[in-house]
XYZ file of N, CA, C and O in Angstrom:
328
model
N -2.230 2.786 7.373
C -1.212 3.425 6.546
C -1.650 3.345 5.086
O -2.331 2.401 4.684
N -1.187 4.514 4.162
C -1.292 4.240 2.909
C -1.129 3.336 2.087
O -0.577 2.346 2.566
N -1.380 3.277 1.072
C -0.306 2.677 -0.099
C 0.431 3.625 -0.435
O -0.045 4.727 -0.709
N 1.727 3.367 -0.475
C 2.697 4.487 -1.054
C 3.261 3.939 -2.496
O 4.410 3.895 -2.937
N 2.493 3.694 -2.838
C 2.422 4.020 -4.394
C 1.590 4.409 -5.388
O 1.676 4.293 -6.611
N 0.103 5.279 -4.100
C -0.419 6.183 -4.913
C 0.050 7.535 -4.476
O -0.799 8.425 -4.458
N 1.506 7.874 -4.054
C 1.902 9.058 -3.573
C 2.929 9.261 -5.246
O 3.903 8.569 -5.541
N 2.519 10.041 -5.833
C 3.299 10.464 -7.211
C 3.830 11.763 -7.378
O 3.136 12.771 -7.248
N 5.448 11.787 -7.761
C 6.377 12.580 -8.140
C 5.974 14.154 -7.995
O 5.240 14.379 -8.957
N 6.130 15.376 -7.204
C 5.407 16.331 -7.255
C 3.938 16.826 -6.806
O 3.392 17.920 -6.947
N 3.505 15.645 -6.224
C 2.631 16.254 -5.664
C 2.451 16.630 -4.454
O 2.917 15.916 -3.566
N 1.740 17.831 -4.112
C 1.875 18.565 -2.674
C 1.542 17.642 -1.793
O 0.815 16.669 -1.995
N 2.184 18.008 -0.615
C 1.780 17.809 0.702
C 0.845 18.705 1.538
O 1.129 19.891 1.712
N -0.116 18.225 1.987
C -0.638 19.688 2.881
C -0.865 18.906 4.423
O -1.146 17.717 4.576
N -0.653 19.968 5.543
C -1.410 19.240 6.404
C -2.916 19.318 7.125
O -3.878 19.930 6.660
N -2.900 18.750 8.050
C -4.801 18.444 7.819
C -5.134 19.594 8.534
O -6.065 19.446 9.325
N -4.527 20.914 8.458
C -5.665 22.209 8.742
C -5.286 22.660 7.194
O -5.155 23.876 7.051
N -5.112 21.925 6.138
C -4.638 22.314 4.814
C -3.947 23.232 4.629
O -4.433 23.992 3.792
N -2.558 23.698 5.209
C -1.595 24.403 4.513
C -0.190 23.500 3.940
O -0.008 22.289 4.062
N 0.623 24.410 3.352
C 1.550 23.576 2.261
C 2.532 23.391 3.412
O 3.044 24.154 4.232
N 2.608 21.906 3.123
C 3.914 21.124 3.804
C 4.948 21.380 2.963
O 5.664 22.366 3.139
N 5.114 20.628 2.083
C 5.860 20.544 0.771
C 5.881 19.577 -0.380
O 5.037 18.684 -0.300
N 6.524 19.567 -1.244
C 6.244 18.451 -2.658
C 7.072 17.227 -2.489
O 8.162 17.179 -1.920
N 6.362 16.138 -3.106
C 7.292 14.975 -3.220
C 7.931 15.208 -3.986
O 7.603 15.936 -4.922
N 9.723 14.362 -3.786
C 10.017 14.238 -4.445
C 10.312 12.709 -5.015
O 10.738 12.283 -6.088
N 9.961 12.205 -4.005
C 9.895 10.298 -4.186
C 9.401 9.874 -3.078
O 8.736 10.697 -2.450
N 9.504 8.968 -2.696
C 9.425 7.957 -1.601
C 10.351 7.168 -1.516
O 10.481 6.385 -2.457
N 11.225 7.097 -0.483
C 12.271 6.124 -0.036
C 12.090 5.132 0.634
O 11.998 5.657 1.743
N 11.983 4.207 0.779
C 11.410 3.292 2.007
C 10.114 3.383 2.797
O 8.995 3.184 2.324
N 10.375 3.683 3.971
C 9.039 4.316 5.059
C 8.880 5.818 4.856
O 7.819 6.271 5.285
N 9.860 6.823 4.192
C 9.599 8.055 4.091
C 9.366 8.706 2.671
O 9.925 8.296 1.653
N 8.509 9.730 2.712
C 8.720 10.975 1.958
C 9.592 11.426 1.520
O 10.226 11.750 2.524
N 10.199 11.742 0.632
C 11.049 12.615 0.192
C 10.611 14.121 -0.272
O 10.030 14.141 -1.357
N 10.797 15.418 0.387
C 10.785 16.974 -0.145
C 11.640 17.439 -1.153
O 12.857 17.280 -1.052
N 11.159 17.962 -2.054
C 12.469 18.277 -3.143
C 12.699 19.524 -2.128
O 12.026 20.028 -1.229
N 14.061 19.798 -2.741
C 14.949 20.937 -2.179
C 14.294 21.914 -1.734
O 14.135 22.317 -0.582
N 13.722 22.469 -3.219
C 12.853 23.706 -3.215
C 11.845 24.109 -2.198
O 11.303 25.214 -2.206
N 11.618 23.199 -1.345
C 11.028 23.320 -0.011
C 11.736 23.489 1.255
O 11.206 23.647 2.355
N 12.534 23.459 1.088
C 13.571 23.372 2.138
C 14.871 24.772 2.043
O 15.583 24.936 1.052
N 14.920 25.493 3.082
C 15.488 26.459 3.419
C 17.294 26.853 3.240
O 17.886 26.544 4.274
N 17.991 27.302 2.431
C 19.118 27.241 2.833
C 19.567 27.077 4.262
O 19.086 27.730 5.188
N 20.854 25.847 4.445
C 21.414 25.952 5.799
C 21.904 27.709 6.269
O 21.922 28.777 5.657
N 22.277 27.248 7.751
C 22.870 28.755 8.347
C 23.992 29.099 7.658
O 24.310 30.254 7.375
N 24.829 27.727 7.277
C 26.270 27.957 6.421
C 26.287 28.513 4.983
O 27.140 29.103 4.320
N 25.150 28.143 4.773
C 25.368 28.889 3.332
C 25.233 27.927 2.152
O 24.782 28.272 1.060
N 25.752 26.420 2.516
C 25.552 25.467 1.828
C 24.655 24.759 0.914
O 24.958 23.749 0.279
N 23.479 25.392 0.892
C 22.223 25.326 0.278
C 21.511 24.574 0.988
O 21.840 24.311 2.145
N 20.337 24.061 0.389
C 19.153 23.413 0.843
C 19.823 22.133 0.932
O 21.004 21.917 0.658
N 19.011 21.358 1.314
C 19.063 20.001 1.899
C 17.914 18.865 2.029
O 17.077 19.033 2.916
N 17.802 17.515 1.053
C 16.353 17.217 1.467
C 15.606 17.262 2.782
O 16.282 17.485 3.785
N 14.242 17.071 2.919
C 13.804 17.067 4.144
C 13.078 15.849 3.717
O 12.740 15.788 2.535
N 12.751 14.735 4.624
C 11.760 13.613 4.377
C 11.070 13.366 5.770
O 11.659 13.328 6.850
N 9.772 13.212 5.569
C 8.505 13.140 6.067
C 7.895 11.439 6.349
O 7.771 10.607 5.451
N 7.636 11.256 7.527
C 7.651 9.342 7.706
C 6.044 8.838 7.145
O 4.966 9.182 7.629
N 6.232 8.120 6.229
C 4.506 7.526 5.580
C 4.008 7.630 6.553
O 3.426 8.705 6.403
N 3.678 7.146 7.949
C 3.223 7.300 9.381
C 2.545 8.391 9.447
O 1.471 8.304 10.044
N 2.828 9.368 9.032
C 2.198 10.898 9.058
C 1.322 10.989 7.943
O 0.611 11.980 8.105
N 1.053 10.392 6.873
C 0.146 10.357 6.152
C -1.147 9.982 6.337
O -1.188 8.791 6.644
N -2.470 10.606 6.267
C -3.484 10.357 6.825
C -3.885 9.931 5.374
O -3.694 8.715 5.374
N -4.291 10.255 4.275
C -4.962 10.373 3.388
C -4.123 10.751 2.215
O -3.006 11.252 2.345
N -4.702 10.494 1.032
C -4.584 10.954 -0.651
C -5.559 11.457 -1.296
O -6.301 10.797 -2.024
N -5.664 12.830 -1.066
C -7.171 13.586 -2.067
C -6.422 14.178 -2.819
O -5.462 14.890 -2.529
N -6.901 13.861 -3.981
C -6.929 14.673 -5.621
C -6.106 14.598 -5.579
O -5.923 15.805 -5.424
N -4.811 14.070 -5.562
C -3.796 14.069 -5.733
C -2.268 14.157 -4.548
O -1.112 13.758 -4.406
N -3.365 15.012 -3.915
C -2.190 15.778 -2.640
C -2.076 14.629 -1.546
O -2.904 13.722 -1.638
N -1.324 14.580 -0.722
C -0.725 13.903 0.495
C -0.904 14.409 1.263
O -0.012 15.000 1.872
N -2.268 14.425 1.643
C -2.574 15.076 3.390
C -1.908 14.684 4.656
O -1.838 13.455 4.664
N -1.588 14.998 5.320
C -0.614 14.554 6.972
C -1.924 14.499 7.551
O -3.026 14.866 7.142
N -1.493 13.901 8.702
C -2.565 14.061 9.948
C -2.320 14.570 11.221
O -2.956 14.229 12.218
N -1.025 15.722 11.200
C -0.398 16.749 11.467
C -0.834 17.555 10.757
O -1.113 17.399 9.568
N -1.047 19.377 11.972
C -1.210 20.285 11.364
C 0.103 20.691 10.510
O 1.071 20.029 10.887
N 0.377 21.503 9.568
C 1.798 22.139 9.100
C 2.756 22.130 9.881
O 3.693 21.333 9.830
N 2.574 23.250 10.889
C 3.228 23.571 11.611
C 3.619 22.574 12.316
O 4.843 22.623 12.446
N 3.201 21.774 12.784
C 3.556 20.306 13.481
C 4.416 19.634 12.784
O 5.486 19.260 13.262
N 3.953 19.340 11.257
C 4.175 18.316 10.674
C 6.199 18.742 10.434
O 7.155 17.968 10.476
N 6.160 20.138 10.215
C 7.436 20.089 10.060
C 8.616 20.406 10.904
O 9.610 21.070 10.609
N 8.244 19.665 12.263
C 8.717 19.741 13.081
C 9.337 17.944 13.447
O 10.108 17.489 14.291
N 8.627 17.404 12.459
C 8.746 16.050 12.630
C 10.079 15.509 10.823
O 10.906 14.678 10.446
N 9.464 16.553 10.463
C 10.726 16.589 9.461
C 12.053 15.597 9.771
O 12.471 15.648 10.928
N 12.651 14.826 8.966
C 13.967 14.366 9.242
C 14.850 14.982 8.041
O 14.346 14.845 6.926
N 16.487 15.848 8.127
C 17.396 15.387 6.945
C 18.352 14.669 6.524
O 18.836 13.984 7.425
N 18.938 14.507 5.296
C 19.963 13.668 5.501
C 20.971 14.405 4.992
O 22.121 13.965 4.995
């Protein structure tokens, strides 16, 4: 597992066939935090909603970004919100 405290404010996520997961917006505990802006309005109408991503899924830290060790498409399937 990482250190998750070289995961810093805004930087992308990609996963390891390198497409965009989404951006940090912190780290909470064991997870990721997605700012909003990655995340889809609900069906209700209510707006977006965080999405957070488990350190567990982090393979790596290049140049900045937070690689998964999930493809994208995978990775955000593993998504949790609150």
């Amino acid at each position: 597992m990482v250190d998750a405290s070289q995961i810093k404010e805004h930087a992308e996520i990609i996963g390891a066939d390198g497409t965009h997961v989404g951006t940090v917006d912190g780290v909470e505990g064991d997870r990721i935090k997605l700012t909003k802006n990655d995340s889809p309005q609900t069906e209700d109408g209510k707006g977006a909603k965080h999405h957070y991503i488990s350190l567990g899924l982090v393979a790596d830290i290049e140049d900045g970004k937070v690689r998964l060790s999930a493809n994208g498409a995978e990775a955000v399937q593993f998504e949790e919100t609150e």
